[in-house]
PDB file of C-alpha atoms in Angstrom:
ATOM      1  CA  MET M   3     -49.820  58.231 -36.052  1.00 91.00           C
ATOM      2  CA  THR M   4     -51.499  57.154 -39.383  1.00 95.00           C
ATOM      3  CA  ARG M   5     -51.906  58.805 -42.568  1.00 97.00           C
ATOM      4  CA  LEU M   6     -54.993  57.611 -44.653  1.00 98.00           C
ATOM      5  CA  THR M   7     -56.578  58.660 -47.992  1.00 98.00           C
ATOM      6  CA  ILE M   8     -60.106  57.955 -48.050  1.00 98.00           C
ATOM      7  CA  ASP M   9     -62.187  57.926 -51.552  1.00 98.00           C
ATOM      8  CA  HIS M  10     -65.731  57.415 -50.929  1.00 98.00           C
ATOM      9  CA  VAL M  11     -68.543  57.758 -54.139  1.00 98.00           C
ATOM     10  CA  THR M  12     -71.812  57.563 -54.073  1.00 97.00           C
ATOM     11  CA  ARG M  13     -73.813  56.844 -57.196  1.00 97.00           C
ATOM     12  CA  TYR M  14     -77.221  56.788 -58.065  1.00 95.00           C
ATOM     13  CA  ASP M  15     -78.466  56.057 -61.646  1.00 95.00           C
ATOM     14  CA  TYR M  16     -82.251  56.963 -62.491  1.00 94.00           C
ATOM     15  CA  GLY M  17     -84.765  54.530 -64.154  1.00 91.00           C
ATOM     16  CA  ARG M  18     -85.879  57.692 -65.863  1.00 91.00           C
ATOM     17  CA  SER M  19     -84.620  61.156 -66.234  1.00 92.00           C
ATOM     18  CA  VAL M  20     -84.845  63.628 -62.789  1.00 94.00           C
ATOM     19  CA  SER M  21     -85.624  67.501 -63.485  1.00 94.00           C
ATOM     20  CA  ALA M  22     -84.161  68.874 -60.204  1.00 95.00           C
ATOM     21  CA  SER M  23     -82.543  67.235 -56.823  1.00 95.00           C
ATOM     22  CA  TYR M  24     -81.640  68.825 -53.845  1.00 97.00           C
ATOM     23  CA  ASN M  25     -79.034  67.465 -51.427  1.00 97.00           C
ATOM     24  CA  GLU M  26     -76.730  67.466 -48.393  1.00 98.00           C
ATOM     25  CA  ALA M  27     -73.596  65.526 -48.440  1.00 98.00           C
ATOM     26  CA  ARG M  28     -71.637  64.594 -44.983  1.00 98.00           C
ATOM     27  CA  MET M  29     -68.984  62.735 -46.112  1.00 98.00           C
ATOM     28  CA  THR M  30     -65.809  65.277 -45.256  1.00 98.00           C
ATOM     29  CA  PRO M  31     -63.573  64.261 -42.496  1.00 98.00           C
ATOM     30  CA  VAL M  32     -63.494  66.847 -39.859  1.00 97.00           C
ATOM     31  CA  THR M  33     -60.415  68.378 -37.817  1.00 97.00           C
ATOM     32  CA  ASP M  34     -60.600  68.066 -34.236  1.00 96.00           C
ATOM     33  CA  ASP M  35     -58.055  66.883 -31.167  1.00 95.00           C
ATOM     34  CA  GLU M  36     -57.054  63.611 -32.624  1.00 97.00           C
ATOM     35  CA  GLN M  37     -56.780  63.880 -36.205  1.00 98.00           C
ATOM     36  CA  VAL M  38     -56.156  66.592 -38.591  1.00 98.00           C
ATOM     37  CA  VAL M  39     -57.640  66.708 -42.520  1.00 98.00           C
ATOM     38  CA  LEU M  40     -54.474  67.615 -44.746  1.00 98.00           C
ATOM     39  CA  GLU M  41     -56.648  67.833 -47.728  1.00 98.00           C
ATOM     40  CA  ALA M  42     -60.304  67.218 -48.406  1.00 98.00           C
ATOM     41  CA  GLU M  43     -62.026  67.569 -51.864  1.00 97.00           C
ATOM     42  CA  LEU M  44     -65.938  66.983 -52.708  1.00 97.00           C
ATOM     43  CA  THR M  45     -67.035  66.850 -56.815  1.00 97.00           C
ATOM     44  CA  LEU M  46     -69.988  66.137 -58.327  1.00 97.00           C
ATOM     45  CA  SER M  47     -71.593  64.655 -61.722  1.00 96.00           C
ATOM     46  CA  PRO M  48     -73.387  66.193 -63.312  1.00 95.00           C
ATOM     47  CA  GLY M  49     -70.915  69.364 -63.117  1.00 92.00           C
ATOM     48  CA  THR M  50     -73.841  71.936 -63.453  1.00 92.00           C
ATOM     49  CA  ALA M  51     -74.691  71.178 -59.454  1.00 94.00           C
ATOM     50  CA  THR M  52     -75.168  74.686 -57.565  1.00 95.00           C
ATOM     51  CA  VAL M  53     -72.918  74.518 -54.061  1.00 97.00           C
ATOM     52  CA  SER M  54     -72.764  75.852 -50.726  1.00 97.00           C
ATOM     53  CA  HIS M  55     -70.613  74.650 -47.945  1.00 97.00           C
ATOM     54  CA  TYR M  56     -71.637  74.933 -44.221  1.00 97.00           C
ATOM     55  CA  ARG M  57     -71.370  73.677 -40.940  1.00 97.00           C
ATOM     56  CA  ASP M  58     -74.345  72.446 -39.130  1.00 97.00           C
ATOM     57  CA  TYR M  59     -75.527  72.645 -35.649  1.00 97.00           C
ATOM     58  CA  TRP M  60     -72.939  69.726 -34.698  1.00 96.00           C
ATOM     59  CA  GLY M  61     -69.943  71.289 -36.112  1.00 96.00           C
ATOM     60  CA  THR M  62     -70.194  68.466 -38.964  1.00 97.00           C
ATOM     61  CA  ARG M  63     -68.994  69.969 -42.425  1.00 97.00           C
ATOM     62  CA  VAL M  64     -71.744  69.710 -44.967  1.00 98.00           C
ATOM     63  CA  THR M  65     -71.702  70.360 -48.701  1.00 98.00           C
ATOM     64  CA  ALA M  66     -75.430  71.622 -50.109  1.00 98.00           C
ATOM     65  CA  PHE M  67     -75.779  71.016 -53.741  1.00 98.00           C
ATOM     66  CA  ASP M  68     -78.493  71.433 -56.338  1.00 96.00           C
ATOM     67  CA  VAL M  69     -78.771  69.986 -59.594  1.00 96.00           C
ATOM     68  CA  GLN M  70     -81.516  71.869 -62.221  1.00 94.00           C
ATOM     69  CA  GLY M  71     -81.928  70.422 -65.474  1.00 93.00           C
ATOM     70  CA  ARG M  72     -82.889  66.777 -66.696  1.00 93.00           C
ATOM     71  CA  HIS M  73     -79.983  64.260 -65.474  1.00 93.00           C
ATOM     72  CA  HIS M  74     -79.951  60.416 -65.278  1.00 94.00           C
ATOM     73  CA  HIS M  75     -77.273  59.858 -62.521  1.00 95.00           C
ATOM     74  CA  LEU M  76     -75.791  61.829 -59.362  1.00 96.00           C
ATOM     75  CA  GLU M  77     -72.445  60.879 -58.324  1.00 97.00           C
ATOM     76  CA  VAL M  78     -70.347  62.200 -55.510  1.00 98.00           C
ATOM     77  CA  ARG M  79     -66.898  61.573 -54.591  1.00 98.00           C
ATOM     78  CA  SER M  80     -65.150  62.687 -51.408  1.00 98.00           C
ATOM     79  CA  ALA M  81     -61.512  62.263 -51.434  1.00 98.00           C
ATOM     80  CA  ALA M  82     -59.676  62.854 -48.057  1.00 98.00           C
ATOM     81  CA  THR M  83     -56.285  62.748 -46.265  1.00 98.00           C
ATOM     82  CA  VAL M  84     -56.231  62.815 -42.835  1.00 98.00           C
ATOM     83  CA  GLU M  85     -53.708  62.132 -40.137  1.00 98.00           C
ATOM     84  CA  VAL M  86     -54.919  60.365 -37.239  1.00 98.00           C
ATOM     85  CA  HIS M  87     -53.426  60.537 -33.776  1.00 96.00           C
ATOM     86  CA  ARG M  88     -55.639  58.990 -31.028  1.00 94.00           C
ATOM     87  CA  PRO M  89     -53.790  57.946 -27.487  1.00 88.00           C
ATOM     88  CA  PRO M  90     -53.424  54.170 -27.026  1.00 84.00           C
ATOM     89  CA  PRO M  91     -56.298  52.649 -25.823  1.00 75.00           C
ATOM     90  CA  GLY M  92     -56.264  51.953 -22.189  1.00 67.00           C
ATOM     91  CA  ARG M  93     -58.838  52.232 -19.160  1.00 63.00           C
ATOM     92  CA  ALA M  94     -61.093  55.160 -19.175  1.00 65.00           C
ATOM     93  CA  PRO M  95     -60.916  57.800 -15.837  1.00 68.00           C
ATOM     94  CA  ASP M  96     -63.053  56.729 -13.348  1.00 78.00           C
ATOM     95  CA  GLY M  97     -64.826  60.119 -14.039  1.00 90.00           C
ATOM     96  CA  LEU M  98     -67.997  61.497 -11.654  1.00 95.00           C
ATOM     97  CA  SER M  99     -70.260  59.728  -9.309  1.00 96.00           C
ATOM     98  CA  TRP M 100     -73.916  59.091 -10.194  1.00 97.00           C
ATOM     99  CA  GLU M 101     -75.035  61.860  -8.185  1.00 97.00           C
ATOM    100  CA  GLU M 102     -72.137  64.113  -9.705  1.00 96.00           C
ATOM    101  CA  LEU M 103     -72.746  63.165 -13.140  1.00 96.00           C
ATOM    102  CA  ALA M 104     -76.906  63.450 -12.199  1.00 95.00           C
ATOM    103  CA  VAL M 105     -76.331  67.621 -11.110  1.00 95.00           C
ATOM    104  CA  SER M 106     -78.552  69.541 -13.520  1.00 93.00           C
ATOM    105  CA  GLU M 107     -75.762  71.943 -14.546  1.00 92.00           C
ATOM    106  CA  VAL M 108     -73.595  69.049 -15.716  1.00 91.00           C
ATOM    107  CA  LEU M 109     -76.217  67.508 -17.941  1.00 93.00           C
ATOM    108  CA  ASP M 110     -77.274  71.131 -19.125  1.00 95.00           C
ATOM    109  CA  ALA M 111     -73.806  71.428 -20.724  1.00 93.00           C
ATOM    110  CA  VAL M 112     -74.321  68.206 -22.854  1.00 97.00           C
ATOM    111  CA  SER M 113     -78.370  68.417 -23.053  1.00 97.00           C
ATOM    112  CA  ASP M 114     -78.790  67.630 -26.516  1.00 97.00           C
ATOM    113  CA  HIS M 115     -77.695  63.742 -25.516  1.00 98.00           C
ATOM    114  CA  VAL M 116     -79.576  63.135 -22.742  1.00 98.00           C
ATOM    115  CA  PRO M 117     -83.460  62.658 -24.552  1.00 98.00           C
ATOM    116  CA  GLN M 118     -84.068  59.649 -26.171  1.00 98.00           C
ATOM    117  CA  THR M 119     -84.501  59.973 -29.957  1.00 98.00           C
ATOM    118  CA  ALA M 120     -87.131  57.761 -32.652  1.00 98.00           C
ATOM    119  CA  LEU M 121     -83.871  55.341 -33.164  1.00 98.00           C
ATOM    120  CA  THR M 122     -82.684  55.354 -29.884  1.00 98.00           C
ATOM    121  CA  ARG M 123     -86.098  54.772 -27.661  1.00 96.00           C
ATOM    122  CA  LEU M 124     -85.676  51.240 -25.722  1.00 97.00           C
ATOM    123  CA  GLY M 125     -89.374  48.845 -25.157  1.00 95.00           C
ATOM    124  CA  PRO M 126     -89.689  46.605 -21.891  1.00 96.00           C
ATOM    125  CA  GLU M 127     -87.169  44.293 -23.203  1.00 96.00           C
ATOM    126  CA  LEU M 128     -83.874  46.560 -23.763  1.00 97.00           C
ATOM    127  CA  GLU M 129     -85.129  48.604 -20.257  1.00 97.00           C
ATOM    128  CA  ALA M 130     -85.119  45.723 -18.468  1.00 97.00           C
ATOM    129  CA  VAL M 131     -81.771  44.935 -19.681  1.00 97.00           C
ATOM    130  CA  ALA M 132     -80.509  48.608 -18.759  1.00 97.00           C
ATOM    131  CA  GLU M 133     -82.203  48.542 -14.952  1.00 97.00           C
ATOM    132  CA  ASP M 134     -80.267  45.377 -14.471  1.00 97.00           C
ATOM    133  CA  VAL M 135     -77.059  47.080 -15.333  1.00 98.00           C
ATOM    134  CA  ARG M 136     -77.776  49.580 -13.106  1.00 96.00           C
ATOM    135  CA  ALA M 137     -78.076  48.016 -10.431  1.00 96.00           C
ATOM    136  CA  GLY M 138     -74.980  46.485 -10.638  1.00 96.00           C
ATOM    137  CA  ALA M 139     -73.076  49.679 -11.448  1.00 96.00           C
ATOM    138  CA  ALA M 140     -70.984  51.427  -8.988  1.00 96.00           C
ATOM    139  CA  ASP M 141     -70.882  54.363 -11.108  1.00 96.00           C
ATOM    140  CA  PRO M 142     -71.414  55.502 -14.392  1.00 96.00           C
ATOM    141  CA  ALA M 143     -67.782  54.206 -15.562  1.00 95.00           C
ATOM    142  CA  ALA M 144     -68.756  50.606 -14.228  1.00 96.00           C
ATOM    143  CA  ALA M 145     -72.018  51.284 -16.221  1.00 97.00           C
ATOM    144  CA  VAL M 146     -70.538  52.344 -19.574  1.00 97.00           C
ATOM    145  CA  ALA M 147     -68.061  48.968 -19.728  1.00 96.00           C
ATOM    146  CA  ALA M 148     -71.527  46.535 -18.464  1.00 97.00           C
ATOM    147  CA  VAL M 149     -73.205  48.370 -21.347  1.00 98.00           C
ATOM    148  CA  TYR M 150     -70.908  47.571 -23.858  1.00 98.00           C
ATOM    149  CA  ALA M 151     -70.196  43.983 -22.473  1.00 97.00           C
ATOM    150  CA  ARG M 152     -74.017  43.184 -22.757  1.00 98.00           C
ATOM    151  CA  ILE M 153     -74.178  44.058 -25.944  1.00 98.00           C
ATOM    152  CA  ALA M 154     -70.600  42.333 -27.099  1.00 98.00           C
ATOM    153  CA  GLY M 155     -72.575  39.248 -25.386  1.00 97.00           C
ATOM    154  CA  HIS M 156     -76.044  39.613 -26.910  1.00 97.00           C
ATOM    155  CA  MET M 157     -75.534  41.022 -30.409  1.00 97.00           C
ATOM    156  CA  ARG M 158     -73.424  40.154 -33.795  1.00 96.00           C
ATOM    157  CA  TYR M 159     -72.490  42.176 -36.890  1.00 97.00           C
ATOM    158  CA  ALA M 160     -74.916  40.700 -39.638  1.00 96.00           C
ATOM    159  CA  PRO M 161     -75.668  42.889 -42.708  1.00 95.00           C
ATOM    160  CA  GLY M 162     -79.059  43.185 -44.302  1.00 93.00           C
ATOM    161  CA  VAL M 163     -80.905  42.346 -41.368  1.00 95.00           C
ATOM    162  CA  THR M 164     -81.879  45.780 -40.396  1.00 95.00           C
ATOM    163  CA  GLY M 165     -82.602  48.886 -42.324  1.00 93.00           C
ATOM    164  CA  VAL M 166     -81.667  53.020 -41.760  1.00 91.00           C
ATOM    165  CA  HIS M 167     -85.791  52.859 -39.244  1.00 94.00           C
ATOM    166  CA  THR M 168     -84.833  50.202 -37.200  1.00 97.00           C
ATOM    167  CA  ASP M 169     -84.664  51.441 -33.766  1.00 98.00           C
ATOM    168  CA  ALA M 170     -82.962  49.984 -30.698  1.00 98.00           C
ATOM    169  CA  GLU M 171     -85.659  48.004 -29.264  1.00 97.00           C
ATOM    170  CA  ALA M 172     -85.978  46.322 -32.315  1.00 97.00           C
ATOM    171  CA  ALA M 173     -82.307  45.705 -33.103  1.00 97.00           C
ATOM    172  CA  TRP M 174     -81.723  44.494 -29.708  1.00 98.00           C
ATOM    173  CA  ARG M 175     -84.611  41.668 -29.964  1.00 96.00           C
ATOM    174  CA  GLU M 176     -82.946  40.573 -33.344  1.00 97.00           C
ATOM    175  CA  GLY M 177     -80.282  40.375 -31.735  1.00 97.00           C
ATOM    176  CA  ARG M 178     -78.062  41.364 -35.516  1.00 97.00           C
ATOM    177  CA  GLY M 179     -77.267  44.249 -36.846  1.00 97.00           C
ATOM    178  CA  VAL M 180     -74.971  46.540 -38.912  1.00 97.00           C
ATOM    179  CA  CYS M 181     -72.624  48.996 -36.794  1.00 98.00           C
ATOM    180  CA  GLN M 182     -75.771  51.751 -36.687  1.00 98.00           C
ATOM    181  CA  ASP M 183     -78.391  49.179 -35.003  1.00 98.00           C
ATOM    182  CA  LEU M 184     -75.333  48.519 -32.236  1.00 98.00           C
ATOM    183  CA  ALA M 185     -74.332  52.568 -31.710  1.00 98.00           C
ATOM    184  CA  HIS M 186     -78.396  53.036 -31.430  1.00 98.00           C
ATOM    185  CA  VAL M 187     -78.522  49.857 -28.940  1.00 98.00           C
ATOM    186  CA  ALA M 188     -75.546  51.585 -26.669  1.00 98.00           C
ATOM    187  CA  ILE M 189     -76.736  55.016 -27.047  1.00 98.00           C
ATOM    188  CA  GLY M 190     -80.196  53.989 -25.910  1.00 98.00           C
ATOM    189  CA  MET M 191     -78.941  52.417 -23.140  1.00 98.00           C
ATOM    190  CA  LEU M 192     -76.673  54.786 -21.957  1.00 98.00           C
ATOM    191  CA  ARG M 193     -79.026  57.298 -21.972  1.00 98.00           C
ATOM    192  CA  HIS M 194     -81.540  55.314 -20.089  1.00 98.00           C
ATOM    193  CA  LEU M 195     -79.286  55.320 -17.225  1.00 97.00           C
ATOM    194  CA  GLY M 196     -78.477  58.779 -17.606  1.00 97.00           C
ATOM    195  CA  VAL M 197     -75.697  58.870 -19.122  1.00 97.00           C
ATOM    196  CA  PRO M 198     -75.528  61.199 -21.779  1.00 98.00           C
ATOM    197  CA  ALA M 199     -74.365  59.517 -25.034  1.00 98.00           C
ATOM    198  CA  ARG M 200     -73.901  60.730 -28.953  1.00 98.00           C
ATOM    199  CA  TYR M 201     -73.356  59.068 -32.408  1.00 98.00           C
ATOM    200  CA  VAL M 202     -70.671  59.321 -34.227  1.00 98.00           C
ATOM    201  CA  SER M 203     -70.184  58.599 -37.975  1.00 98.00           C
ATOM    202  CA  GLY M 204     -66.730  57.553 -39.967  1.00 98.00           C
ATOM    203  CA  TYR M 205     -64.631  55.783 -41.459  1.00 98.00           C
ATOM    204  CA  LEU M 206     -62.837  52.352 -40.690  1.00 97.00           C
ATOM    205  CA  HIS M 207     -59.838  51.027 -42.516  1.00 96.00           C
ATOM    206  CA  PRO M 208     -60.363  47.334 -41.733  1.00 94.00           C
ATOM    207  CA  ASP M 209     -56.557  46.139 -41.739  1.00 93.00           C
ATOM    208  CA  ALA M 210     -54.461  47.174 -39.006  1.00 87.00           C
ATOM    209  CA  GLU M 211     -51.818  45.272 -40.770  1.00 90.00           C
ATOM    210  CA  ALA M 212     -52.167  46.860 -44.316  1.00 90.00           C
ATOM    211  CA  GLU M 213     -48.752  47.951 -45.764  1.00 93.00           C
ATOM    212  CA  VAL M 214     -47.926  51.418 -46.418  1.00 95.00           C
ATOM    213  CA  GLY M 215     -49.657  52.583 -50.127  1.00 95.00           C
ATOM    214  CA  ALA M 216     -52.076  49.402 -50.010  1.00 94.00           C
ATOM    215  CA  THR M 217     -55.340  50.448 -51.050  1.00 96.00           C
ATOM    216  CA  VAL M 218     -58.277  47.930 -49.626  1.00 96.00           C
ATOM    217  CA  GLN M 219     -62.262  48.280 -49.413  1.00 95.00           C
ATOM    218  CA  GLY M 220     -62.949  50.468 -46.349  1.00 91.00           C
ATOM    219  CA  GLU M 221     -66.434  50.963 -45.103  1.00 88.00           C
ATOM    220  CA  SER M 222     -68.428  53.437 -43.473  1.00 95.00           C
ATOM    221  CA  HIS M 223     -68.567  53.063 -39.700  1.00 97.00           C
ATOM    222  CA  ALA M 224     -70.329  54.036 -36.774  1.00 98.00           C
ATOM    223  CA  TRP M 225     -69.497  54.226 -32.833  1.00 98.00           C
ATOM    224  CA  VAL M 226     -70.686  56.066 -29.709  1.00 98.00           C
ATOM    225  CA  GLU M 227     -69.019  58.501 -27.496  1.00 98.00           C
ATOM    226  CA  SER M 228     -70.397  58.633 -23.904  1.00 97.00           C
ATOM    227  CA  TRP M 229     -70.115  61.436 -21.543  1.00 96.00           C
ATOM    228  CA  ASN M 230     -68.449  61.482 -18.077  1.00 95.00           C
ATOM    229  CA  ASP M 231     -66.499  64.823 -17.303  1.00 93.00           C
ATOM    230  CA  GLY M 232     -65.519  64.368 -21.040  1.00 93.00           C
ATOM    231  CA  TRP M 233     -66.520  62.139 -24.102  1.00 95.00           C
ATOM    232  CA  TRP M 234     -64.931  58.653 -24.228  1.00 95.00           C
ATOM    233  CA  ALA M 235     -65.229  57.031 -27.920  1.00 96.00           C
ATOM    234  CA  TYR M 236     -65.862  53.178 -27.751  1.00 97.00           C
ATOM    235  CA  ASP M 237     -66.457  50.871 -31.212  1.00 98.00           C
ATOM    236  CA  PRO M 238     -69.146  48.410 -29.682  1.00 98.00           C
ATOM    237  CA  THR M 239     -69.320  46.541 -33.428  1.00 97.00           C
ATOM    238  CA  ASN M 240     -65.358  45.737 -33.167  1.00 96.00           C
ATOM    239  CA  HIS M 241     -65.549  46.012 -29.098  1.00 96.00           C
ATOM    240  CA  THR M 242     -62.804  48.448 -29.146  1.00 95.00           C
ATOM    241  CA  ALA M 243     -61.749  51.727 -27.827  1.00 94.00           C
ATOM    242  CA  LEU M 244     -60.803  53.667 -31.045  1.00 96.00           C
ATOM    243  CA  THR M 245     -57.580  53.210 -33.304  1.00 95.00           C
ATOM    244  CA  ASP M 246     -55.716  55.534 -35.369  1.00 96.00           C
ATOM    245  CA  PHE M 247     -57.372  53.300 -38.535  1.00 96.00           C
ATOM    246  CA  HIS M 248     -60.933  55.295 -37.507  1.00 97.00           C
ATOM    247  CA  VAL M 249     -61.825  58.290 -39.043  1.00 98.00           C
ATOM    248  CA  THR M 250     -64.237  61.028 -37.743  1.00 98.00           C
ATOM    249  CA  VAL M 251     -66.977  62.713 -40.300  1.00 98.00           C
ATOM    250  CA  ALA M 252     -69.933  63.578 -38.154  1.00 98.00           C
ATOM    251  CA  ARG M 253     -71.411  63.406 -34.452  1.00 98.00           C
ATOM    252  CA  GLY M 254     -75.131  63.945 -33.649  1.00 98.00           C
ATOM    253  CA  ARG M 255     -78.000  62.339 -31.444  1.00 98.00           C
ATOM    254  CA  ASP M 256     -78.422  59.345 -33.708  1.00 98.00           C
ATOM    255  CA  TYR M 257     -77.880  58.366 -37.356  1.00 98.00           C
ATOM    256  CA  THR M 258     -80.409  61.054 -39.111  1.00 97.00           C
ATOM    257  CA  ASP M 259     -78.418  63.418 -37.959  1.00 98.00           C
ATOM    258  CA  VAL M 260     -75.522  62.384 -39.536  1.00 98.00           C
ATOM    259  CA  THR M 261     -76.657  60.661 -42.989  1.00 97.00           C
ATOM    260  CA  PRO M 262     -73.910  60.521 -45.602  1.00 97.00           C
ATOM    261  CA  LEU M 263     -76.244  61.580 -48.626  1.00 97.00           C
ATOM    262  CA  LYS M 264     -79.934  62.956 -48.056  1.00 96.00           C
ATOM    263  CA  GLY M 265     -82.072  64.960 -50.292  1.00 94.00           C
ATOM    264  CA  MET M 266     -85.409  65.236 -52.713  1.00 94.00           C
ATOM    265  CA  LEU M 267     -85.634  65.065 -56.080  1.00 92.00           C
ATOM    266  CA  THR M 268     -88.690  65.887 -58.664  1.00 91.00           C
ATOM    267  CA  GLY M 269     -89.468  63.827 -62.041  1.00 87.00           C
ATOM    268  CA  GLY M 270     -87.947  60.351 -62.287  1.00 80.00           C
ATOM    269  CA  GLY M 271     -88.979  57.102 -61.363  1.00 79.00           C
ATOM    270  CA  GLY M 272     -88.161  53.368 -62.595  1.00 80.00           C
ATOM    271  CA  ALA M 273     -86.070  51.000 -60.842  1.00 86.00           C
ATOM    272  CA  THR M 274     -82.941  53.368 -59.068  1.00 91.00           C
ATOM    273  CA  GLU M 275     -79.654  51.473 -59.030  1.00 94.00           C
ATOM    274  CA  LEU M 276     -77.515  52.505 -56.310  1.00 94.00           C
ATOM    275  CA  ALA M 277     -73.711  51.718 -56.096  1.00 96.00           C
ATOM    276  CA  VAL M 278     -71.847  52.787 -53.454  1.00 96.00           C
ATOM    277  CA  ILE M 279     -67.758  52.362 -52.924  1.00 97.00           C
ATOM    278  CA  VAL M 280     -65.029  53.197 -50.191  1.00 97.00           C
ATOM    279  CA  GLU M 281     -61.723  52.646 -50.872  1.00 97.00           C
ATOM    280  CA  VAL M 282     -58.788  53.373 -47.895  1.00 97.00           C
ATOM    281  CA  THR M 283     -55.154  53.719 -48.420  1.00 97.00           C
ATOM    282  CA  ARG M 284     -52.509  53.756 -45.785  1.00 96.00           C
ATOM    283  CA  ARG M 285     -49.810  56.588 -46.202  1.00 95.00           C
ATOM    284  CA  ALA M 286     -47.801  56.324 -43.153  1.00 91.00           C
TER     285      ALA M 286
END
């Protein structure tokens, strides 16, 4: 078991004042079978925002808010303490055969995560890679392992090369990208093979050797859950099963379902400065 405190601040400073803004924040961790949120608070500046809370279709905790009246900045701070207790890494169960996985009654239960999206769709090059994986995989479990192995052999983590609209095929051709890109590549290949898969966003404590009480620069992160008679998580960026240093915030079909902060505004103009800070402290 590991107890982590995450402090995530996103701040926009507008070049000219904004007359109104409407926003949704998905920055609060969820409680599930492998983690428990002990406390969580989301604060806003300006403090005049009208706020409501709900869970979206995917079960993510959402804070919706609007700020009326002229303002020159927007700051959203999410602070949460989470106790994470994931099982030790090990080989995923063999699961279903290809024939069992293809039964309509089985796929209907996870039908949201079967079709491709604009960000996970494959082009000819990546389709050929997926078909090569399928030809050598005796069952879905072997195919999942082979997909992650192909990604590990072909792609490397490199910030600044891709953007939020980069799809799986473009990221694969580039051979580089951030965690979002590697997750989209994995999901696209898995869905092409007939293995349901979903996108997971959260936080990652980057130092497994950090002392209790030490605060380090953390990061927003993304990984994948594939379905094979149950959901099985894997982090294709770090080539590892999830550990107690992964904290789940949101799940969806791709990044667009889990964007940490999105919205629209009226007014404004000029250069807008964005600052994002994520700090993680190990408590136990």
